[in-house]
XYZ file of C-alpha atoms in Angstrom:
572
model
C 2.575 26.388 -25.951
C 5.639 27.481 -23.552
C 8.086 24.739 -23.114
C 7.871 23.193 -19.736
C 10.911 23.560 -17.804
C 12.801 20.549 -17.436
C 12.857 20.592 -13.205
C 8.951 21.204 -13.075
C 8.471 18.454 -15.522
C 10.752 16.191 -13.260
C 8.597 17.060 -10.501
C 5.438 16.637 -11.602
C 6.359 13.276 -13.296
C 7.548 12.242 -9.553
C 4.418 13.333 -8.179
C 2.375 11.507 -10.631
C 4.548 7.795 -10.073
C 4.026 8.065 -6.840
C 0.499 8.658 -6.532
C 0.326 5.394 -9.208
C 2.728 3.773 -6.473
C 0.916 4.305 -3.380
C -2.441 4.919 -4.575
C -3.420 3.276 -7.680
C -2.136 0.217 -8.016
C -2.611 -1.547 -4.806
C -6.404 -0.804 -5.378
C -5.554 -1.830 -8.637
C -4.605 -5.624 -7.326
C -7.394 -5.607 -5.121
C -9.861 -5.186 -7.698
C -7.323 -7.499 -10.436
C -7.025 -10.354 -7.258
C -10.773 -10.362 -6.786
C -11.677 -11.896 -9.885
C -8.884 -14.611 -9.691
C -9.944 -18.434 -8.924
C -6.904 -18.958 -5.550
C -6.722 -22.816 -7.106
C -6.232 -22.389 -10.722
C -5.261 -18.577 -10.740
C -8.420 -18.552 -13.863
C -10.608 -15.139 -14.377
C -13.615 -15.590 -12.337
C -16.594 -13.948 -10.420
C -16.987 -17.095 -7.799
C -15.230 -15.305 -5.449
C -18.128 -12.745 -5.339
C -20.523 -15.393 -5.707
C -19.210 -17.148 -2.406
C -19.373 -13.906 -0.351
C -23.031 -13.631 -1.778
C -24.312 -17.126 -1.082
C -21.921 -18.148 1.907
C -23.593 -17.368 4.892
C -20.112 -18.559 6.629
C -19.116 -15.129 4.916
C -22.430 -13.280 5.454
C -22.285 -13.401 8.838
C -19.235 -11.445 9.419
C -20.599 -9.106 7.012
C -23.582 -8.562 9.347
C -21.757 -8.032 12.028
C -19.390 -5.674 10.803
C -22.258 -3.627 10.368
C -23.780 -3.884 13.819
C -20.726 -2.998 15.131
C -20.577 -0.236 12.992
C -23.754 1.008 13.700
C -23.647 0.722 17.168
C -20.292 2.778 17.270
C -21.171 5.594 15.675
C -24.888 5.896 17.570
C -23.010 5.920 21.110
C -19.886 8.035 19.468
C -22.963 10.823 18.274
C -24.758 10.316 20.898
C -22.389 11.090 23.344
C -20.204 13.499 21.755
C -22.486 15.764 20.166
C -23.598 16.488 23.740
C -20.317 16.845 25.481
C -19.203 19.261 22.804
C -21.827 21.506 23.434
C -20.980 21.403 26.949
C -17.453 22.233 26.533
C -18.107 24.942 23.414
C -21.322 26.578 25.197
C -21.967 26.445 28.584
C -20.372 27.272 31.832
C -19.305 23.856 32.885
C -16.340 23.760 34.803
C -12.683 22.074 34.288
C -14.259 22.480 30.170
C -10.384 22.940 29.384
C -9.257 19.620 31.463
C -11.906 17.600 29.774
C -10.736 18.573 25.896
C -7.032 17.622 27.033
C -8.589 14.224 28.570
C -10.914 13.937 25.588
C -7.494 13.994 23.239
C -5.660 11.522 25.531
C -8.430 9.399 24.727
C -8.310 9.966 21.239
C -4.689 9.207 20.828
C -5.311 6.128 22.564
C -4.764 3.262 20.163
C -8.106 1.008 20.486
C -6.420 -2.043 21.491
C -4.913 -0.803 24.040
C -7.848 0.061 25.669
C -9.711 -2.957 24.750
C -5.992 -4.765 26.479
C -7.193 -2.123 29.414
C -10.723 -3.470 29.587
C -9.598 -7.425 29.548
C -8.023 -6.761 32.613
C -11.096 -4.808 34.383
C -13.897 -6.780 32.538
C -12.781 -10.262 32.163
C -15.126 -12.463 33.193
C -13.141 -14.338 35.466
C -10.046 -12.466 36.101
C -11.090 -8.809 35.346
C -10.629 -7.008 38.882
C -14.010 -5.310 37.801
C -16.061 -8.406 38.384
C -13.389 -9.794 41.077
C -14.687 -6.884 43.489
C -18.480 -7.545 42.645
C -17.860 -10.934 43.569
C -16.122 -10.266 46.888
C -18.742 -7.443 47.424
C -21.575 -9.594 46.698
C -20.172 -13.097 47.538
C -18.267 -15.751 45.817
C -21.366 -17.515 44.159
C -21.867 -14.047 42.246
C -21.776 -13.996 38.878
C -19.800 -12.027 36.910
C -21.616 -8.575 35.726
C -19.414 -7.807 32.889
C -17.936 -9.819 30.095
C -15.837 -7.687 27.227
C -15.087 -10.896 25.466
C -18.728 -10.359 23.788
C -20.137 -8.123 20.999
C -21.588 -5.635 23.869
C -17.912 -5.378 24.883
C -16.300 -4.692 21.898
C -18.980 -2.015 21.033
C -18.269 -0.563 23.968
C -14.660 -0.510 23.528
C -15.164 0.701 19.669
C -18.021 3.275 21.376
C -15.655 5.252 23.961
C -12.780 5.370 21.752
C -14.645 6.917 18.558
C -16.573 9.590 20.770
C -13.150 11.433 20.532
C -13.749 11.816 16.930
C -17.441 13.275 16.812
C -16.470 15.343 20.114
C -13.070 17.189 18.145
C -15.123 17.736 15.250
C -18.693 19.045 16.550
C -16.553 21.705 19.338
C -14.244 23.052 16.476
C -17.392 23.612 14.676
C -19.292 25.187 17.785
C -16.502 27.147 18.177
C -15.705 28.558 15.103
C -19.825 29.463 14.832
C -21.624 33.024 15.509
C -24.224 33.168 17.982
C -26.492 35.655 16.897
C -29.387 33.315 15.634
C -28.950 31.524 18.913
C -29.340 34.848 20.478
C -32.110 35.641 18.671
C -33.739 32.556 19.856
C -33.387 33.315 22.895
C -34.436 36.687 22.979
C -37.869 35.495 21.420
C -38.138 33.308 24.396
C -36.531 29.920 23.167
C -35.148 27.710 26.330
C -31.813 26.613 25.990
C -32.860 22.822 25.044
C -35.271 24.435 22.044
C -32.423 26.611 20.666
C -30.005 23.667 20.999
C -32.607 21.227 18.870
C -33.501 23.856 16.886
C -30.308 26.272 16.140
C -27.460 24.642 17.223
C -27.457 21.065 16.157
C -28.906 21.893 12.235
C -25.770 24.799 12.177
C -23.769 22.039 13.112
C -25.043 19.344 10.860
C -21.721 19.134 8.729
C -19.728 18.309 11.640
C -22.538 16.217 13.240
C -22.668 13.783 9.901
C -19.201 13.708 9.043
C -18.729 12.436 12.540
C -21.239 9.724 12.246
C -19.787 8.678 8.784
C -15.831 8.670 10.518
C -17.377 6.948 13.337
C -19.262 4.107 11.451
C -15.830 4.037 9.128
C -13.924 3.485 12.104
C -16.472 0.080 13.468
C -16.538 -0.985 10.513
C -12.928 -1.147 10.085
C -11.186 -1.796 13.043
C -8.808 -4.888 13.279
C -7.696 -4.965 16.997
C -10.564 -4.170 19.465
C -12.637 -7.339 17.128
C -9.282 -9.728 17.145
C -8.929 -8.871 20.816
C -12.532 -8.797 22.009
C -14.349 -11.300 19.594
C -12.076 -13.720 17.956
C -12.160 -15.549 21.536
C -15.441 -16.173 21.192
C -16.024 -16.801 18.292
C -17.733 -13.790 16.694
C -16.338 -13.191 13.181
C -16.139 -9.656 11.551
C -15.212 -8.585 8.138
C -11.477 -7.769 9.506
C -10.596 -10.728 11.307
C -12.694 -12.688 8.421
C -9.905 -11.266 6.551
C -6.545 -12.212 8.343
C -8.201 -16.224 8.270
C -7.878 -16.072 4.617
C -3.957 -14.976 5.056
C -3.890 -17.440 7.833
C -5.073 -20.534 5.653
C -2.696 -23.053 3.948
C -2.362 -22.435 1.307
C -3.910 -18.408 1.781
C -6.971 -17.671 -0.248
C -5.231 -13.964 -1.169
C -7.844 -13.469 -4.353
C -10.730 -14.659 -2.166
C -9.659 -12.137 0.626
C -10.013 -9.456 -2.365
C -13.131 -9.893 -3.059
C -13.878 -9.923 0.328
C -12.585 -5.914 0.181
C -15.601 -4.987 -2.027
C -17.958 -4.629 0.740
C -16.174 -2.710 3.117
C -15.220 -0.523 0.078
C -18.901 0.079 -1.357
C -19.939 0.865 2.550
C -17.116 3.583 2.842
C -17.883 4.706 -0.519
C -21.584 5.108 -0.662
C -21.389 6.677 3.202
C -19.079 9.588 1.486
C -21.277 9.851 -1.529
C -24.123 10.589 0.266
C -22.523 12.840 2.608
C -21.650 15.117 -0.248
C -24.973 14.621 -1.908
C -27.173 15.600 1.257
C -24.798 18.113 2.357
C -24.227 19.964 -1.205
C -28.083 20.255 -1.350
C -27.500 23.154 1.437
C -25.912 25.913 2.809
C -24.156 26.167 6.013
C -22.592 29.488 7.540
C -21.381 29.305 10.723
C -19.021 31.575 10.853
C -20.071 35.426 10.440
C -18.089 38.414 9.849
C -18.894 39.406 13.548
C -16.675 38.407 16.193
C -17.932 35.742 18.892
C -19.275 37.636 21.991
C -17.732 34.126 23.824
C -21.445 34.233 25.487
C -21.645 30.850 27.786
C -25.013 29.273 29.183
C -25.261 28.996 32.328
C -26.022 25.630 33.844
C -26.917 26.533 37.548
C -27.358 23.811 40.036
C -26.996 21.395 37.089
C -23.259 22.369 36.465
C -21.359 19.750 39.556
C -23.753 16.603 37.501
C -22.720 17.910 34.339
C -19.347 17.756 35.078
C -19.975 14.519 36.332
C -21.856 12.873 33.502
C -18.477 14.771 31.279
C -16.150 13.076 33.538
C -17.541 9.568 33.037
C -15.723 9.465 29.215
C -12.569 10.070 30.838
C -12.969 7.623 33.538
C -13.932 4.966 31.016
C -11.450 5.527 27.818
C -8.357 6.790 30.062
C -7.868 6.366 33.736
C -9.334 2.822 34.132
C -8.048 1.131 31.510
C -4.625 3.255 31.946
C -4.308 2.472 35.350
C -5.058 -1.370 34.827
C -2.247 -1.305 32.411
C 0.356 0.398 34.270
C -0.372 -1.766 37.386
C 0.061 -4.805 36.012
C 3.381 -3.944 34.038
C 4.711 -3.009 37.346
C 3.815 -6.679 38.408
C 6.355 -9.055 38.254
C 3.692 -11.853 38.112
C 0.017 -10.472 37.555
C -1.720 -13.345 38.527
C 0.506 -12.895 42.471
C -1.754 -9.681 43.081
C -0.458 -6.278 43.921
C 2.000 -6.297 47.021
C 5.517 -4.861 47.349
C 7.236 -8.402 46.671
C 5.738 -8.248 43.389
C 6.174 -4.387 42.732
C 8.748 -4.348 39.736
C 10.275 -2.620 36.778
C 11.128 -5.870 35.185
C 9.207 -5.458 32.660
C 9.836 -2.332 31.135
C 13.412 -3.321 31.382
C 13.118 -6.163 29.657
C 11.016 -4.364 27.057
C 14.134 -1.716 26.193
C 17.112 -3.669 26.746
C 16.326 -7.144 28.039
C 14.667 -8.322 24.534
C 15.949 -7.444 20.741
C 12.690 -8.440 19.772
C 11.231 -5.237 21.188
C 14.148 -3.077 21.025
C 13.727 -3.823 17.174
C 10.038 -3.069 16.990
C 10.723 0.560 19.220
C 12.734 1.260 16.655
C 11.026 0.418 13.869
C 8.831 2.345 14.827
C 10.327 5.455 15.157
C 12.088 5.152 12.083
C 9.259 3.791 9.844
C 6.908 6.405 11.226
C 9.300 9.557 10.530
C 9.784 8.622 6.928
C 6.374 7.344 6.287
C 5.314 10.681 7.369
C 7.896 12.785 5.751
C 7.123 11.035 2.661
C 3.636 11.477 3.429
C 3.848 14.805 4.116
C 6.155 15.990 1.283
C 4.116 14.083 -1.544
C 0.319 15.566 0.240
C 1.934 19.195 0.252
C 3.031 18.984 -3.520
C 0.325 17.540 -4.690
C -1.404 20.458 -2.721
C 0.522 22.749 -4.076
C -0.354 21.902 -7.626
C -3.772 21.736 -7.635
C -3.973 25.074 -5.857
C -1.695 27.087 -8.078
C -3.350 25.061 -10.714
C 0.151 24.323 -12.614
C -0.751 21.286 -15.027
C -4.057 20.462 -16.999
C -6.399 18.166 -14.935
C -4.317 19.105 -11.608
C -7.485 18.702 -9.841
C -7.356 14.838 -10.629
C -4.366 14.756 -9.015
C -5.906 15.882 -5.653
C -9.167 12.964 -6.197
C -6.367 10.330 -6.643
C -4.712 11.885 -3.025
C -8.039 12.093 -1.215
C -9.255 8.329 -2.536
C -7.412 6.368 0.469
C -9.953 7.964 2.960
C -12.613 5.754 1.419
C -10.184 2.688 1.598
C -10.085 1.194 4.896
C -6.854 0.583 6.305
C -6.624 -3.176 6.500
C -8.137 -3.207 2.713
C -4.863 -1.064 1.555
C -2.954 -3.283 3.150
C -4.215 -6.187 1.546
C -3.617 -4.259 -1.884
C 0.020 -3.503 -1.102
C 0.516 -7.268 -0.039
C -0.869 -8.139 -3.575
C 0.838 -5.018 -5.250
C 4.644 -5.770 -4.055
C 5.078 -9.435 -2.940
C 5.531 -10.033 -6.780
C 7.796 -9.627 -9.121
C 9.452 -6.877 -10.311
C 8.738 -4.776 -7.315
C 9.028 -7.557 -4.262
C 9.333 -5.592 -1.230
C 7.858 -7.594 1.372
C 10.049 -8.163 4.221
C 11.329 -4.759 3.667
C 10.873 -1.917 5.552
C 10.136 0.287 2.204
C 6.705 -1.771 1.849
C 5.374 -0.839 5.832
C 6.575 2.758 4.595
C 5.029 3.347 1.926
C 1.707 1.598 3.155
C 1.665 3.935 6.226
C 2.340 7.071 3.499
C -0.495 6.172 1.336
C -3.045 5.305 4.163
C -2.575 8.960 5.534
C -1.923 10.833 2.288
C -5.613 12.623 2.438
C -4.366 14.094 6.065
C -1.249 15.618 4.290
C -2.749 16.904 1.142
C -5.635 18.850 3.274
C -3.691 19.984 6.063
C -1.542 21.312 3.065
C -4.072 22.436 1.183
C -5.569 24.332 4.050
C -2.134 26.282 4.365
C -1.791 26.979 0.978
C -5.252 28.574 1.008
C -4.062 31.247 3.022
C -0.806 31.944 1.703
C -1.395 34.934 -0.875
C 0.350 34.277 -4.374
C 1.556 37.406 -4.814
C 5.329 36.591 -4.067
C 5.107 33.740 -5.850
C 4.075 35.899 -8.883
C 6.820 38.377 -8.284
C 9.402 35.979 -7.800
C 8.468 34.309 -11.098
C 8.368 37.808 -12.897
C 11.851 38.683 -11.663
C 13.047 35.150 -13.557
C 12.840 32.609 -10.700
C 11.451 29.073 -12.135
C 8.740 26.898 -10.261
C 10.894 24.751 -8.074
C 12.953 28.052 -6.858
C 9.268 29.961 -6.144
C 8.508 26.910 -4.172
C 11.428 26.450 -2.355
C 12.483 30.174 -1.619
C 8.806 31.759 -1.325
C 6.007 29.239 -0.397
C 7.971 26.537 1.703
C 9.321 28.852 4.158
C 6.000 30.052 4.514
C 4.712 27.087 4.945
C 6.744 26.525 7.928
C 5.505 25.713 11.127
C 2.682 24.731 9.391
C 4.427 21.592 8.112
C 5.440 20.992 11.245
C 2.367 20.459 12.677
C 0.829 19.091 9.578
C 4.048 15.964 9.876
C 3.272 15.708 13.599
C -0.500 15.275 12.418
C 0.391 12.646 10.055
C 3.128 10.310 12.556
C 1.272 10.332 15.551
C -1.539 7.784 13.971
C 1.347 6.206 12.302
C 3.076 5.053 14.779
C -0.818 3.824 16.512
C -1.607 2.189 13.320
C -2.214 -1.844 13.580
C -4.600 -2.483 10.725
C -1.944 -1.641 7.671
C 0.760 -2.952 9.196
C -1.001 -6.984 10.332
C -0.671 -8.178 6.751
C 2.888 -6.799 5.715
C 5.146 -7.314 8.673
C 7.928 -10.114 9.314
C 10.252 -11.149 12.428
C 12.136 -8.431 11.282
C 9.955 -5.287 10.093
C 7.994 -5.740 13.492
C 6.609 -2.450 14.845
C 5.103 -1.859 18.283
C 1.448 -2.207 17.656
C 2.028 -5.810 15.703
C 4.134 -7.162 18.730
C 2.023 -6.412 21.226
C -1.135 -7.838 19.021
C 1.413 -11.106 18.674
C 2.458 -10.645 22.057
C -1.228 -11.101 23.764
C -2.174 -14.158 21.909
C 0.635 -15.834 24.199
C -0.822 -14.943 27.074
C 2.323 -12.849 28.718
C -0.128 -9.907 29.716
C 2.901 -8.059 31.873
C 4.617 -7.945 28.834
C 2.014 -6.646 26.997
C 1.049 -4.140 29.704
C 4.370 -2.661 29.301
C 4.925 -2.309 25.679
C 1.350 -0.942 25.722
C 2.756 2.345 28.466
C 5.882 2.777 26.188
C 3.895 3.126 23.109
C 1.228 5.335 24.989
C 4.109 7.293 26.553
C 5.985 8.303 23.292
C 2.430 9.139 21.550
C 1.658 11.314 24.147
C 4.899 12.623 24.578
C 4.628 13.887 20.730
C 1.189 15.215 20.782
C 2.841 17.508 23.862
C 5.561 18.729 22.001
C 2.960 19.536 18.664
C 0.539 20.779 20.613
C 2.302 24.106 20.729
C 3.718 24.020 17.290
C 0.041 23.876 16.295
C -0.639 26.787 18.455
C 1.972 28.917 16.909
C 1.153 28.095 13.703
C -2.279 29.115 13.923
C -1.389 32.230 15.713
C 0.574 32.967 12.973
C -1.794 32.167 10.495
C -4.331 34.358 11.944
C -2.052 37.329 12.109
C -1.060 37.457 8.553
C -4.701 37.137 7.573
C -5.308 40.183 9.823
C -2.818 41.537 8.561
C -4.108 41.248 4.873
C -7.636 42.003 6.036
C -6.456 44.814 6.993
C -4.061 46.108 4.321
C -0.865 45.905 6.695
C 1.990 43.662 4.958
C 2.900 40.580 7.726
């Protein structure tokens, strides 16, 4: 057997720590905490048998799963549909909607849950204040978000995004000529939609059902913002009580994991199982003819019926919050006297509370994602160039954190490193490496994706002329990999930066971030405030997805060309 060379060895080593780092051994803890007694620290299974027979902790449970449900019926339900509309008919402003259909996904959830307490209130929101002054002041109010109907709804419009990015990339990317033929044998466009369309699409269709269901299931902010008022429990906010009791019932919240993790993983096992069953091909060796159906008279209430996500998920909710942090006093109404920028001064240089949290932000979301990014692409680049026995393991361990909900890894790095010898909490390392590890399966398939069309021939030559591993890498594949990594890290901070559910367990006073001080910000009530940390954070997040929009577009270009290129026997 060749000797390995000392640098690769280093590497790989690296790689492997860190994946037991970030990966293994918080879920490790979870699973070790679970079957700890809190009281006398004793092995045990009564924490599972209290989740079981408590039906203070079944109920959560339950609803978790309504919620859930209910997401991902109205995220399929209306996505699916407005994809096809954008990908294959003739409806106009398609181009505006996909750029106000991104907006919306970008949109942190509670956010626009903050949005919809201030237009669906049930006394204050200014959507039931103009009922009442339409219909009389001994109307009732119409809407109330603070209710499980609300916070679907919220959970609803914000996780259409998701099934809407992933059924258009598929529609686009797919051939038309069994949809031709369809029609040519006298199939109306609604039969060839059921019938061709949808079934090509099934992939997309399911894996946006199962993301969508993921995300009800596991959202922290729209059910702490929407239901905890009330009184409706779910599995997340069940979870920050036990962190929140004195003394904290840590091992108890651990067990309390298991369930969200047995959903997440049975929903992906049964994904793979019903879709490796069959055979998809979407995507033909033909060109698309870019064929479009035509709507006629129905195109204006198309556009319409598109328009109403946009209206719901962005401008109402966005305008609600940017008019009240111009308010120096919300509840004084909207006239000049009360018009102010207060707020947003106070937010960058009137408190150190927030200035601290901006940038924490920034800074814990660059390196989380660099580190993200540079561990996903390694480990990328070792299981495809296949350069160590059992590589591919290495990718399962990288992929594993998309079955572990957020707020669940974060309870396994509080349990991981609040102990002895690694303590990190009340570091900024800890929120780092949580935020690294939660989007690790981004990284490693964005990187994988590159490396799939990067040709090893170089690499090959470069290793025959005497160059070792790390110089291939480093002088061959990296600069090829390029923009590509670019995008891929802009891919990987923008939800960083959004993310509230790994951060709620492992913050302090002083490793705030924006999303945890405006969650601790609304529970006192200061809704200006709010309002305008809520437009900075938006702001900056939509600020980067502007500037890596294009990246992305270059990148692919570039892509594309050299695969031409190849296809066609030209060197790139």
């Amino acid at each position: 057997m060749a000797r390995v060379p000392l640098v690769k060895a280093a590497v790989l080593g690296a790689v492997i720590l860190l994946l037991a780092l970030l990966v293994v051994q918080p879920f490790g803890w979870v699973l070790f905490n679970s079957l700890h007694d809190d009281a006398t620290g004793a092995w045990t299974l009564n924490n599972y048998a209290r989740v079981v027979r408590s039906a203070e902790l079944i109920e959560p449970l339950v609803n978790s799963l309504i919620l859930a449900a209910a997401t991902a019926l109205i995220a399929v339900g209306i996505g699916v549909p407005l994809a096809w509309l954008v990908s294959r008919t003739d409806l106009p402003f398609r181009r505006t909607i996909r750029v106000l259909t991104l907006t919306a996904f970008v949109t942190p959830s509670f956010i626009g849950a903050t949005g919809w307490i201030l237009l669906a209130a049930p006394n204050s929101g200014w959507l039931n204040t103009a009922w009442r002054w339409l219909a009389g002041e001994g109307a009732g109010a119409p809407l109330n978000i603070y209710s499980m109907a609300g916070a679907i709804f919220v959970c609803g419009i914000y996780t259409v995004p998701y099934s809407f990015t992933m059924v258009s990339s598929a529609l686009d990317e797919m051939a038309v000529e069994l949809e031709d033929a369809a029609t040519t044998l006298g199939c109306g466009v609604l039969r060839t939609m059921v019938s061709i369309t949808i079934p090509l699409a099934a992939p997309a269709v399911i894996a946006s059902f199962i993301l969508s269901f993921i995300q009800g299931l596991t959202l922290f902010g729209v059910p702490a913002f929407l239901l905890t008022p009330t009184g409706i429990p779910v599995v997340t906010t069940k979870l920050a009580e036990f962190y929140q009791l004195f003394p904290p019932e840590i091992y108890l919240a651990a067990a309390y994991c298991m369930p969200l993790l047995l959903v997440t993983g049975a929903l992906f096992w049964m994904r793979r199982r019903y879709l490796g069953r069959k055979q998809y091909v979407t995507i033909s060796g033909k060109t698309r003819a870019g064929r479009q159906i035509r709507l006629g008279g129905w195109r204006w209430p198309a556009l319409f019926l598109a328009l109403l996500m946009p209206l719901l998920s962005v401008f109402l909710p966005y305008a609600a919050l940017l008019l009240v942090s111009l308010t120096r006093a919300w509840g004084q109404g909207l006239s000049w006297e009360n018009l102010s920028l207060y707020w947003y001064w106070w937010a960058i240089f009137g408190n150190s509370e927030t200035h601290t949290a901006i940038v924490n932000s920034l800074v814990y979301s660059t390196l989380g994602a660099t580190l993200c990014v540079a561990l996903g692409t390694l480990v990328a680049y070792i299981v495809e160039r296949r350069l160590m026995v059992g590589a591919s393991l290495l990718g399962a361990v990288a992929t594993v954190p998309i079955v572990i909900p957020g707020i669940v890894l974060s309870v396994g790095f509080f349990a991981a490193y609040t102990r002895a010898p690694l303590n990190l909490y009340g570091t900024p390392l800890l929120l780092i490496a949580a935020f690294a590890a939660t989007f690790l399966p981004i990284a490693y398939s964005h990187g994988g994706s590159i490396l799939k069309g990067i040709g090893p021939e170089l690499e090959r030559a470069a290793r025959s002329l005497g160059a070792g591993e790390a110089r291939t890498f480093l002088s061959i594949t990296l600069p090829l990999m390029g923009g590509g990594l670019v995008s891929g890290w802009f891919l990987v901070f923008i939800p960083i930066i959004r993310e509230l559910s790994v951060a709620v367990f492992l913050i302090t006073p002083k490793t705030n971030v924006m999303t945890t001080l405006i969650y601790n910000a609304k529970d006192g009530g200061n809704y200006e405030a709010v309002c305008a940390m809520s437009v900075l954070l938006l702001l900056i997040t939509l600020f980067l997805v502007a500037v890596a929009r294009p990246l992305a577009g270059l990148t692919g270009a570039r892509r594309t060309s050299r695969k031409t290129a190849t296809a066609a026997g030209v060197p790139s």
